[in-house]
Coordinates of C-alpha atoms in Angstrom, one line a residue:
Chain A
X15 CA 53.7 17.2 -18.6
X16 CA 53.9 15.6 -15.2
X17 CA 51.5 12.6 -14.6
X18 CA 50.1 13.5 -11.3
X19 CA 48.3 10.9 -9.2
X20 CA 45.1 11.6 -7.3
X21 CA 43.6 9.7 -4.5
X22 CA 40.0 10.4 -3.5
X23 CA 38.2 9.3 -0.3
X24 CA 34.6 10.0 -1.0
X25 CA 32.1 9.7 1.9
X26 CA 28.6 10.6 2.9
X27 CA 29.6 13.7 4.7
X28 CA 32.8 14.9 3.0
X29 CA 35.2 14.1 0.1
X30 CA 38.9 14.3 0.6
X31 CA 41.6 14.3 -2.1
X32 CA 45.3 14.1 -2.2
X33 CA 47.7 14.7 -5.1
X34 CA 51.0 13.0 -5.5
X35 CA 53.9 12.9 -8.0
X36 CA 54.3 9.8 -10.2
X37 CA 56.4 8.2 -7.4
X38 CA 53.4 8.4 -5.1
X39 CA 55.0 11.2 -2.9
X40 CA 52.2 13.4 -1.5
X41 CA 52.2 17.0 -2.6
X42 CA 48.9 18.4 -1.3
X43 CA 45.5 17.7 0.1
X44 CA 42.0 19.1 -0.4
X45 CA 38.5 18.6 0.9
X46 CA 35.0 19.3 -0.2
X47 CA 31.4 18.2 0.6
X48 CA 29.6 14.8 0.4
X49 CA 30.3 12.4 -2.4
X50 CA 27.7 9.7 -2.3
X51 CA 27.6 8.3 -5.9
X52 CA 24.5 6.3 -5.2
X53 CA 22.1 8.9 -3.8
X54 CA 23.4 12.0 -5.6
X55 CA 25.9 11.3 -8.3
X56 CA 25.9 14.9 -9.7
X57 CA 26.9 16.4 -6.4
X58 CA 29.4 13.6 -5.9
X59 CA 31.1 14.4 -9.2
X60 CA 31.2 18.1 -8.4
X61 CA 32.7 17.5 -5.0
X62 CA 35.2 14.9 -6.3
X63 CA 36.4 17.5 -8.8
X64 CA 36.4 20.3 -6.1
X65 CA 38.4 18.3 -3.7
X66 CA 41.0 17.3 -6.4
X67 CA 41.3 21.0 -7.4
X68 CA 41.8 22.0 -3.8
X69 CA 44.5 19.4 -3.4
X70 CA 46.3 20.8 -6.5
X71 CA 46.0 24.4 -5.1
X72 CA 47.4 23.1 -1.8
X73 CA 50.4 21.7 -3.7
X74 CA 50.9 25.0 -5.6
X75 CA 49.8 23.3 -8.9
X76 CA 47.4 24.6 -11.5
X77 CA 44.0 23.1 -10.5
X78 CA 43.1 22.8 -14.2
X79 CA 45.8 20.1 -14.5
X80 CA 43.5 17.6 -12.7
X81 CA 42.3 16.8 -16.3
X82 CA 45.7 15.2 -17.1
X83 CA 45.9 13.3 -13.8
X84 CA 45.1 9.7 -13.0
X85 CA 42.9 8.9 -10.0
X86 CA 41.7 6.2 -7.7
X87 CA 38.3 7.2 -6.4
X88 CA 37.3 5.3 -3.2
X89 CA 33.6 5.5 -2.6
X90 CA 30.9 3.8 -0.5
X91 CA 28.3 2.0 -2.5
X92 CA 30.8 1.2 -5.3
X93 CA 29.1 -2.1 -5.9
X94 CA 26.0 -0.5 -7.3
X95 CA 26.8 -1.1 -10.9
X96 CA 24.9 1.6 -12.8
X97 CA 26.0 4.5 -10.5
X98 CA 29.6 3.5 -10.8
X99 CA 29.5 3.4 -14.6
X100 CA 27.7 6.7 -14.7
X101 CA 30.2 8.4 -12.4
X102 CA 33.3 6.8 -13.9
X103 CA 32.5 8.1 -17.4
X104 CA 32.1 11.6 -16.1
X105 CA 35.1 11.9 -13.8
X106 CA 37.3 14.9 -14.8
X107 CA 40.5 13.0 -14.9
X108 CA 42.6 11.5 -17.7
X109 CA 42.2 8.0 -16.3
X110 CA 40.4 6.8 -13.2
X111 CA 39.1 3.7 -11.4
X112 CA 36.5 3.6 -8.8
X113 CA 37.1 1.3 -5.8
X114 CA 35.3 0.6 -2.6
X115 CA 36.1 2.8 0.4
X116 CA 37.0 -0.5 2.1
X117 CA 39.7 -1.3 -0.4
X118 CA 41.4 2.1 -0.1
X119 CA 41.2 1.8 3.7
X120 CA 42.8 -1.6 3.6
X121 CA 45.6 -0.3 1.4
X122 CA 46.2 2.6 3.7
X123 CA 46.1 0.5 6.8
X124 CA 48.3 -2.4 5.6
X125 CA 50.3 -1.0 2.8
X126 CA 51.2 -4.0 0.7
X127 CA 51.2 -6.5 3.5
X128 CA 48.7 -9.3 4.0
X129 CA 46.1 -8.9 6.7
X130 CA 42.6 -7.5 7.2
X131 CA 40.7 -4.5 8.3
X132 CA 37.6 -4.4 10.3
X133 CA 35.7 -1.2 9.6
X134 CA 33.5 -0.5 12.6
X135 CA 31.4 2.6 12.0
X136 CA 27.8 3.4 11.1
X137 CA 28.1 0.2 9.2
X138 CA 30.5 -2.8 9.5
X139 CA 32.6 -4.6 6.9
X140 CA 35.6 -6.8 7.0
X141 CA 38.2 -7.0 4.2
X142 CA 41.0 -9.5 4.1
X143 CA 43.9 -9.6 1.7
X144 CA 46.2 -12.5 1.0
X145 CA 48.6 -12.0 -1.9
X146 CA 46.5 -10.8 -4.8
X147 CA 43.3 -12.1 -3.3
X148 CA 41.0 -9.7 -1.6
X149 CA 37.8 -10.9 0.1
X150 CA 34.9 -9.0 1.7
X151 CA 33.0 -10.3 4.7
X152 CA 29.8 -8.7 5.9
X153 CA 28.9 -5.1 4.9
X154 CA 25.5 -6.0 3.6
X155 CA 23.9 -2.8 5.0
X156 CA 21.7 -1.9 7.9
X157 CA 18.5 -3.7 6.7
X158 CA 19.9 -7.2 6.7
X159 CA 23.5 -7.0 7.9
X160 CA 26.1 -4.7 9.4
X161 CA 25.9 -6.5 12.7
X162 CA 27.7 -4.7 15.5
X163 CA 27.5 -1.4 13.6
X164 CA 26.7 1.9 15.2
X165 CA 23.3 1.8 13.4
X166 CA 22.5 -1.6 14.7
X167 CA 23.6 -0.8 18.3
X168 CA 21.4 2.4 18.2
X169 CA 18.5 0.5 16.8
X170 CA 18.9 -2.2 19.5
X171 CA 18.9 0.5 22.1
X172 CA 15.6 2.1 20.9
X173 CA 14.1 -1.4 20.8
X174 CA 15.2 -2.1 24.3
X175 CA 13.7 1.2 25.5
X176 CA 10.3 0.0 24.2
X177 CA 10.7 -3.4 25.8
X178 CA 11.5 -1.6 29.1
X179 CA 8.5 0.7 28.6
X180 CA 6.3 -2.4 28.2
X181 CA 7.8 -4.1 31.3
X182 CA 9.1 -7.0 29.1
X183 CA 12.7 -6.3 29.9
X184 CA 14.2 -4.4 32.9
X185 CA 14.6 -0.7 32.6
X186 CA 18.0 1.0 33.4
X187 CA 19.4 4.5 33.5
X188 CA 20.2 4.0 29.8
X189 CA 16.7 3.1 28.7
X190 CA 15.3 5.8 31.0
X191 CA 17.5 8.4 29.3
X192 CA 16.2 7.4 25.8
X193 CA 12.6 7.3 26.8
X194 CA 12.9 10.7 28.5
X195 CA 14.3 12.1 25.2
X196 CA 11.2 10.9 23.5
X197 CA 8.8 12.4 26.1
X198 CA 8.3 9.0 27.7
X199 CA 6.0 8.3 24.8
X200 CA 6.7 5.1 22.9
X201 CA 4.8 6.4 19.9
X202 CA 7.5 9.1 19.5
X203 CA 10.2 6.4 19.5
X204 CA 8.2 4.5 16.8
X205 CA 7.8 7.6 14.7
X206 CA 11.5 8.4 14.9
X207 CA 12.5 4.8 14.1
X208 CA 10.1 4.5 11.1
X209 CA 11.9 7.3 9.3
X210 CA 15.4 7.1 10.7
X211 CA 18.4 6.5 8.5
X212 CA 21.3 4.3 9.7
X213 CA 23.3 7.3 10.7
X214 CA 20.5 8.6 12.9
X215 CA 20.3 5.2 14.7
X216 CA 24.1 5.3 14.9
X217 CA 24.1 8.5 16.9
X218 CA 22.8 6.5 19.9
X219 CA 25.7 4.0 19.8
X220 CA 28.3 6.1 21.7
X221 CA 25.8 6.4 24.5
X222 CA 25.7 2.6 24.8
X223 CA 29.5 2.4 25.1
X224 CA 29.4 5.3 27.6
X225 CA 26.8 3.7 29.9
X226 CA 28.4 0.3 29.6
X227 CA 31.6 1.8 30.9
X228 CA 29.6 2.9 34.0
X229 CA 28.1 -0.6 34.5
X230 CA 24.6 0.0 33.2
X231 CA 23.1 -3.5 32.9
X232 CA 21.2 -2.9 29.6
X233 CA 24.2 -1.2 28.0
X234 CA 26.4 -4.1 29.0
X235 CA 24.0 -6.6 27.5
X236 CA 23.6 -4.7 24.3
X237 CA 27.3 -4.1 23.9
X238 CA 28.3 -7.7 24.7
X239 CA 25.8 -8.9 22.1
X240 CA 27.3 -6.4 19.5
X241 CA 30.9 -7.3 20.4
X242 CA 30.0 -11.0 19.9
X243 CA 28.9 -10.3 16.3
X244 CA 32.3 -8.5 15.7
X245 CA 34.2 -11.3 17.3
X246 CA 32.4 -13.9 15.2
X247 CA 33.2 -11.9 12.1
X248 CA 36.8 -11.6 13.1
X249 CA 36.9 -15.4 13.5
X250 CA 35.8 -15.7 9.9
X251 CA 38.4 -13.2 8.8
X252 CA 41.1 -15.2 10.7
X253 CA 39.9 -18.4 9.1
X254 CA 40.7 -16.9 5.8
X255 CA 44.3 -16.6 6.8
X256 CA 44.6 -13.0 8.3
X257 CA 47.3 -12.8 10.9
X258 CA 47.1 -9.0 11.3
X259 CA 43.9 -7.0 11.8
X260 CA 43.5 -3.2 11.9
X261 CA 40.3 -1.9 13.5
X262 CA 39.1 1.2 11.6
X263 CA 36.1 3.4 11.7
X264 CA 34.5 5.7 14.3
X265 CA 33.7 2.9 16.8
X266 CA 37.1 1.2 16.5
X267 CA 38.7 2.6 19.7
X268 CA 35.4 2.3 21.6
X269 CA 35.1 -1.4 20.7
X270 CA 38.7 -2.5 21.3
X271 CA 38.4 -3.2 25.1
X272 CA 35.1 -5.2 24.5
X273 CA 36.4 -7.6 22.0
X274 CA 37.5 -11.1 22.8
X275 CA 41.0 -11.7 24.4
X276 CA 41.8 -14.3 21.6
X277 CA 41.8 -11.5 19.0
X278 CA 43.9 -8.9 20.8
X279 CA 47.4 -10.3 19.8
X280 CA 46.4 -9.8 16.1
X281 CA 45.4 -6.1 16.4
X282 CA 47.8 -3.6 14.8
X283 CA 47.7 0.1 14.2
X284 CA 47.0 1.3 10.7
X285 CA 50.0 2.5 8.8
X286 CA 48.1 5.3 7.1
X287 CA 44.6 6.5 6.3
X288 CA 42.3 5.6 3.5
X289 CA 43.2 8.7 1.4
X290 CA 46.9 7.6 1.5
X291 CA 45.7 4.2 0.5
X292 CA 43.9 5.7 -2.5
X293 CA 47.1 7.5 -3.6
X294 CA 49.1 4.3 -3.2
X295 CA 46.6 2.4 -5.3
X296 CA 46.8 5.1 -8.0
X297 CA 50.6 4.9 -7.9
X298 CA 50.4 1.1 -8.4
X299 CA 47.9 1.2 -11.1
X300 CA 48.9 4.3 -13.1
X301 CA 52.4 5.3 -11.8
X302 CA 54.5 3.0 -13.9
X303 CA 52.5 2.8 -17.1
X304 CA 54.4 4.2 -20.1
X305 CA 51.4 5.9 -21.7
X306 CA 50.9 7.9 -18.5
X307 CA 54.5 8.7 -17.8
X308 CA 55.2 9.7 -21.4
Chain B
X17 CA -37.2 0.7 12.6
X18 CA -35.0 -2.0 13.9
X19 CA -31.6 -0.9 15.4
X20 CA -29.4 -3.4 13.7
X21 CA -25.8 -3.8 15.0
X22 CA -22.8 -4.2 12.8
X23 CA -19.4 -5.6 13.6
X24 CA -16.6 -5.0 11.2
X25 CA -13.2 -6.8 11.2
X26 CA -11.1 -4.8 8.7
X27 CA -7.7 -6.1 7.7
X28 CA -5.0 -5.6 5.2
X29 CA -6.2 -8.3 2.9
X30 CA -10.0 -8.4 3.5
X31 CA -12.8 -6.8 5.4
X32 CA -15.5 -9.0 7.1
X33 CA -18.8 -7.8 8.5
X34 CA -21.6 -9.3 10.6
X35 CA -25.1 -7.9 11.3
X36 CA -27.0 -8.7 14.4
X37 CA -30.3 -7.8 16.0
X38 CA -30.3 -5.4 19.0
X39 CA -29.9 -8.5 21.3
X40 CA -26.6 -9.2 19.6
X41 CA -27.8 -12.4 17.8
X42 CA -26.0 -12.8 14.5
X43 CA -28.2 -12.6 11.4
X44 CA -25.8 -12.6 8.5
X45 CA -22.2 -12.1 7.4
X46 CA -20.4 -10.5 4.5
X47 CA -16.9 -10.0 3.1
X48 CA -15.1 -7.5 0.8
X49 CA -11.6 -6.4 0.0
X50 CA -8.8 -4.8 2.1
X51 CA -9.6 -2.1 4.7
X52 CA -6.4 -0.5 5.7
X53 CA -7.5 3.0 7.0
X54 CA -3.9 4.2 7.2
X55 CA -2.6 3.5 3.8
X56 CA -5.8 3.8 1.8
X57 CA -8.8 5.3 3.7
X58 CA -11.0 5.7 0.7
X59 CA -10.8 2.1 -0.3
X60 CA -11.2 1.1 3.3
X61 CA -14.4 3.1 3.6
X62 CA -15.8 1.6 0.4
X63 CA -14.9 -2.0 1.5
X64 CA -16.4 -1.4 5.0
X65 CA -19.7 -0.3 3.4
X66 CA -19.6 -3.2 0.9
X67 CA -19.0 -5.8 3.6
X68 CA -21.8 -4.4 5.7
X69 CA -24.2 -4.4 2.8
X70 CA -23.2 -8.0 1.9
X71 CA -24.0 -9.0 5.5
X72 CA -27.4 -7.3 5.3
X73 CA -28.1 -9.2 2.0
X74 CA -27.0 -12.4 3.7
X75 CA -29.5 -11.8 6.4
X76 CA -32.3 -11.0 3.9
X77 CA -32.3 -7.4 5.0
X78 CA -32.3 -4.3 2.8
X79 CA -28.7 -3.3 2.3
X80 CA -29.6 0.4 2.4
X81 CA -30.6 0.0 6.1
X82 CA -26.9 0.0 7.1
X83 CA -27.4 3.7 7.3
X84 CA -29.6 3.3 10.3
X85 CA -27.4 0.7 12.0
X86 CA -24.7 1.1 14.7
X87 CA -21.3 -0.3 14.2
X88 CA -18.0 -1.2 15.9
X89 CA -15.3 -1.1 13.3
X90 CA -12.1 -3.0 14.3
X91 CA -9.1 -2.0 12.2
X92 CA -5.3 -2.3 12.3
X93 CA -3.6 1.0 12.8
X94 CA -6.4 2.5 14.7
X95 CA -3.9 4.4 16.9
X96 CA -3.0 6.7 14.0
X97 CA -5.1 9.6 15.0
X98 CA -5.8 11.5 11.9
X99 CA -6.8 8.5 9.8
X100 CA -9.2 7.4 12.5
X101 CA -11.0 10.8 12.6
X102 CA -11.1 11.0 8.9
X103 CA -12.6 7.5 8.5
X104 CA -14.9 7.8 11.5
X105 CA -16.7 10.9 10.1
X106 CA -17.3 9.2 6.8
X107 CA -18.6 5.8 7.9
X108 CA -22.0 5.1 6.4
X109 CA -23.7 4.1 9.7
X110 CA -26.0 6.0 12.1
X111 CA -23.4 5.7 14.8
X112 CA -20.0 4.0 14.9
X113 CA -16.8 3.7 16.9
X114 CA -13.4 2.6 15.6
X115 CA -11.5 0.2 17.8
X116 CA -8.2 -1.7 17.4
X117 CA -8.3 -5.1 15.7
X118 CA -6.7 -6.4 18.9
X119 CA -9.6 -5.2 21.1
X120 CA -12.3 -6.9 19.0
X121 CA -10.1 -10.1 18.9
X122 CA -9.9 -9.9 22.7
X123 CA -13.6 -9.5 23.0
X124 CA -14.2 -12.4 20.7
X125 CA -11.7 -14.7 22.4
X126 CA -12.6 -14.0 26.0
X127 CA -16.1 -12.7 25.9
X128 CA -16.6 -10.6 29.0
X129 CA -14.0 -12.5 31.1
X130 CA -10.7 -11.2 32.3
X131 CA -7.5 -12.5 30.6
X132 CA -5.3 -11.8 27.7
X133 CA -4.8 -12.5 24.0
X134 CA -1.4 -12.9 22.3
X135 CA -1.8 -12.2 18.6
X136 CA 1.1 -13.9 16.8
X137 CA 1.0 -13.2 13.1
X138 CA 2.9 -11.0 10.7
X139 CA 3.2 -8.7 13.7
X140 CA 2.8 -9.5 17.4
X141 CA 0.8 -7.7 20.1
X142 CA -0.5 -8.7 23.5
X143 CA -3.7 -7.3 25.1
X144 CA -4.7 -7.9 28.7
X145 CA -8.0 -7.1 30.3
X146 CA -8.8 -6.9 34.0
X147 CA -12.2 -5.5 34.7
X148 CA -12.7 -2.3 32.8
X149 CA -8.9 -1.8 32.3
X150 CA -7.4 -2.9 29.0
X151 CA -3.7 -2.7 28.5
X152 CA -1.6 -3.2 25.4
X153 CA 1.9 -4.7 25.4
X154 CA 4.2 -4.6 22.4
X155 CA 2.8 -4.2 18.9
X156 CA 5.1 -1.3 17.9
X157 CA 5.6 -2.6 14.4
X158 CA 8.3 -4.3 12.4
X159 CA 10.9 -1.6 12.4
X160 CA 11.4 -1.4 16.2
X161 CA 9.2 -4.1 17.7
X162 CA 6.9 -7.0 16.9
X163 CA 9.5 -9.4 18.4
X164 CA 8.7 -13.0 17.6
X165 CA 6.4 -12.0 14.7
X166 CA 6.4 -13.8 11.4
X167 CA 8.1 -10.7 9.8
X168 CA 10.9 -10.7 12.4
X169 CA 11.4 -14.5 12.1
X170 CA 11.6 -14.2 8.3
X171 CA 14.0 -11.2 8.5
X172 CA 16.2 -13.2 11.0
X173 CA 16.3 -16.1 8.5
X174 CA 17.5 -13.9 5.6
X175 CA 20.1 -12.4 7.9
X176 CA 21.2 -15.8 9.0
X177 CA 21.6 -16.8 5.4
X178 CA 24.0 -14.0 4.7
X179 CA 26.0 -14.9 7.9
X180 CA 26.2 -18.4 6.6
X181 CA 27.3 -17.2 3.1
X182 CA 30.1 -15.2 4.8
X183 CA 31.2 -18.2 6.9
X184 CA 30.4 -16.2 10.1
X185 CA 27.7 -18.7 11.2
X186 CA 27.3 -22.3 10.2
X187 CA 25.1 -23.1 7.2
X188 CA 22.3 -25.6 7.4
X189 CA 19.7 -27.1 5.0
X190 CA 17.5 -24.1 5.9
X191 CA 20.0 -21.4 5.0
X192 CA 21.0 -23.4 1.9
X193 CA 17.4 -23.4 0.8
X194 CA 17.1 -19.6 1.2
X195 CA 20.4 -18.9 -0.6
X196 CA 19.4 -21.2 -3.4
X197 CA 16.2 -19.3 -3.8
X198 CA 18.3 -16.2 -4.3
X199 CA 20.6 -17.8 -6.9
X200 CA 23.3 -18.1 -4.1
X201 CA 23.9 -14.4 -4.6
X202 CA 23.9 -12.4 -1.4
X203 CA 23.2 -9.2 -3.3
X204 CA 19.9 -10.7 -4.4
X205 CA 19.0 -11.2 -0.7
X206 CA 20.0 -7.6 0.0
X207 CA 18.0 -6.3 -2.9
X208 CA 14.9 -8.2 -1.7
X209 CA 15.3 -7.2 1.9
X210 CA 15.8 -3.5 1.1
X211 CA 12.2 -3.3 -0.4
X212 CA 10.4 -6.1 1.5
X213 CA 7.3 -5.2 3.5
X214 CA 6.7 -7.1 6.8
X215 CA 4.4 -9.5 5.1
X216 CA 7.0 -10.4 2.6
X217 CA 9.5 -11.2 5.3
X218 CA 6.8 -13.1 7.1
X219 CA 6.3 -15.5 4.3
X220 CA 9.6 -17.1 5.3
X221 CA 8.4 -17.8 8.9
X222 CA 6.5 -21.0 8.3
X223 CA 9.7 -22.5 6.7
X224 CA 11.6 -21.9 10.0
X225 CA 8.9 -23.8 12.0
X226 CA 9.0 -26.5 9.4
X227 CA 12.8 -27.0 9.4
X228 CA 12.9 -26.7 13.2
X229 CA 10.5 -29.6 13.4
X230 CA 13.0 -31.6 11.4
X231 CA 15.9 -30.7 13.6
X232 CA 17.6 -28.1 11.4
X233 CA 20.1 -26.4 13.8
X234 CA 19.7 -22.9 12.4
X235 CA 16.0 -23.2 12.4
X236 CA 16.1 -24.4 16.0
X237 CA 18.3 -21.5 17.1
X238 CA 16.1 -18.9 15.3
X239 CA 12.9 -20.4 16.6
X240 CA 14.1 -20.7 20.2
X241 CA 15.2 -17.0 20.1
X242 CA 11.8 -16.0 18.7
X243 CA 9.9 -18.1 21.3
X244 CA 11.9 -16.5 24.1
X245 CA 10.6 -13.1 23.0
X246 CA 7.1 -14.4 23.1
X247 CA 7.6 -16.0 26.5
X248 CA 9.1 -12.8 27.9
X249 CA 6.1 -10.9 26.7
X250 CA 3.7 -13.5 28.2
X251 CA 5.5 -13.0 31.5
X252 CA 4.8 -9.3 31.3
X253 CA 1.1 -10.1 30.5
X254 CA 0.9 -12.4 33.5
X255 CA 2.5 -9.8 35.7
X256 CA -0.5 -7.6 34.9
X257 CA -2.8 -10.2 36.3
X258 CA -3.8 -12.3 33.4
X259 CA -4.7 -15.9 34.4
X260 CA -6.0 -17.0 30.9
X261 CA -4.3 -16.4 27.6
X262 CA -5.6 -17.1 24.1
X263 CA -3.0 -17.5 21.4
X264 CA -4.4 -16.0 18.2
X265 CA -3.0 -15.2 14.7
X266 CA -1.6 -17.2 11.9
X267 CA 1.4 -18.5 13.9
X268 CA -0.5 -19.3 17.1
X269 CA -0.8 -23.1 16.5
X270 CA 2.8 -23.3 15.1
X271 CA 4.2 -21.5 18.2
X272 CA 2.3 -23.4 20.9
X273 CA 4.7 -26.4 21.3
X274 CA 7.8 -24.1 21.4
X275 CA 6.6 -21.9 24.2
X276 CA 7.7 -22.3 27.8
X277 CA 6.2 -25.0 30.0
X278 CA 5.4 -22.5 32.6
X279 CA 2.8 -20.8 30.3
X280 CA 1.0 -23.9 29.1
X281 CA -1.5 -24.2 31.9
X282 CA -2.8 -20.7 31.2
X283 CA -3.5 -21.3 27.5
X284 CA -7.2 -21.5 26.6
X285 CA -9.1 -21.7 23.3
X286 CA -10.8 -18.6 22.0
X287 CA -14.6 -18.5 22.5
X288 CA -15.2 -16.9 19.2
X289 CA -13.5 -14.9 16.4
X290 CA -12.8 -11.1 16.2
X291 CA -15.8 -10.5 14.1
X292 CA -18.0 -11.9 16.8
X293 CA -16.1 -9.7 19.2
X294 CA -16.9 -6.6 17.2
X295 CA -20.6 -7.5 17.2
X296 CA -20.5 -8.1 20.9
X297 CA -18.9 -4.7 21.5
X298 CA -21.5 -3.1 19.3
X299 CA -24.3 -4.7 21.4
X300 CA -22.6 -3.5 24.6
X301 CA -22.1 0.0 23.3
X302 CA -25.2 0.6 21.3
X303 CA -27.7 -2.2 22.0
X304 CA -29.3 -0.9 25.2
X305 CA -29.3 2.8 24.4
X306 CA -32.8 4.2 24.3
X307 CA -32.1 6.7 21.5
X308 CA -31.1 3.8 19.3
X309 CA -33.8 1.3 20.4
X310 CA -36.5 4.0 19.9

């Protein structure tokens, strides 16, 4: 039987899968719901299997054959040991490895070349590869890291709105718009912030880019501070030898014009997406092994 | 019977009480355990009563007479409506009002004079009084406010230690000391931060002042940033007319040399503590009322 390869890109809102032949050539794609192995491993397992089956159907293959396939599953939160072990043992594939969503994104963006990716979304993380060595920078999460992330920008905006309310910092159309949304009552802002998840803070980030583009002084200050954190992290990435950097994530295109001139010559477009990266990693890891090909 | 007055200063670690005659003259003091009306109202009620009874015993009065006394209860979190109503109805006194811990601190520090207090502790809040008008600035809590607080300084230090670990910012003896405490494993810092309460972050704040005094460059940067947030809030307090400012709270004396020159002429020592302020407020509110004196 054919040793199909599966790549999985599991995220907090959806799970995507691709199936490829043993040579890594893509045959079909599928999609399902959220796959967060940390907060809900059972649902993640179900959605990983569903997405894989959908990819097989898309490729005119028997979805039951996922059980004979080899997979690379890219997930957020892969560093959280127990959840990884629990999920890995229960994956419905012949063989599988779980990798970080960052690593599959790097593989997709750079192929086999050296370089780095800066993932700028609700969180931020930087991953650099030089030969066989892969190093991670940042990505410690909203509470104590993820500087420059959408969540941190949104959080900073809500803070700034309270400082404007108190007359400690100047108000602007941007802070006025936030306070108006909270009935001009700072306690409503506090109540929201106390329970908000990173993604909920992150929903305010595009507004900061938007207002900054129109010259709002508070937006400009917040965005310059955020861009500085990204530039500082890029300096650290470059210090580790990266000559090429792909900006990925939901804020990548918004950030690009705000980043330092010194970094621009290094920016390059991603070759392919994270799902393609997962398939490529599966081809590397499982494609040439005799016991799989047999 | 004598209309005794009670002042209560209820905090997250202990509850203090004082009893005074109708003229406001202090007769005795007492102390008990934590009185956080928001997180544990039943225990708070018990400890408020215990502290009041202890103050009566200290004054050689019958502790059962607290039931005929009038009290001002100063508590943190007094703005959280439901908890205040619940506790107020159940207080073991003839009459009582619940006020913020900030207001009793202001009354203690300034007496009846105009001016402001800056409470610089695990959190930060600024309270200004001008005639009958009292205004609050800041104090929105760790998640979205309390700039310059011990909790925010400690949080910033942990963040800075991760930035140093990643080579994004320079390390220093201060960040080295923090990382060493967490086995030089950034995941241990993240695990701590994910669950830490403001007071747990705040325990790192004195170390920042300590290292700054010895010239540690990271400590100096963090402390200057924190002091700037305090100076900016003091500017807002002064803009509301305050000519006198008392610095209160556990970080007050540590902060003083780091605050802007422009503010120093306004600093004055507190006349008395928050408990004395609570008694004074009780004397104002209940001391002269005929139905009480009768």
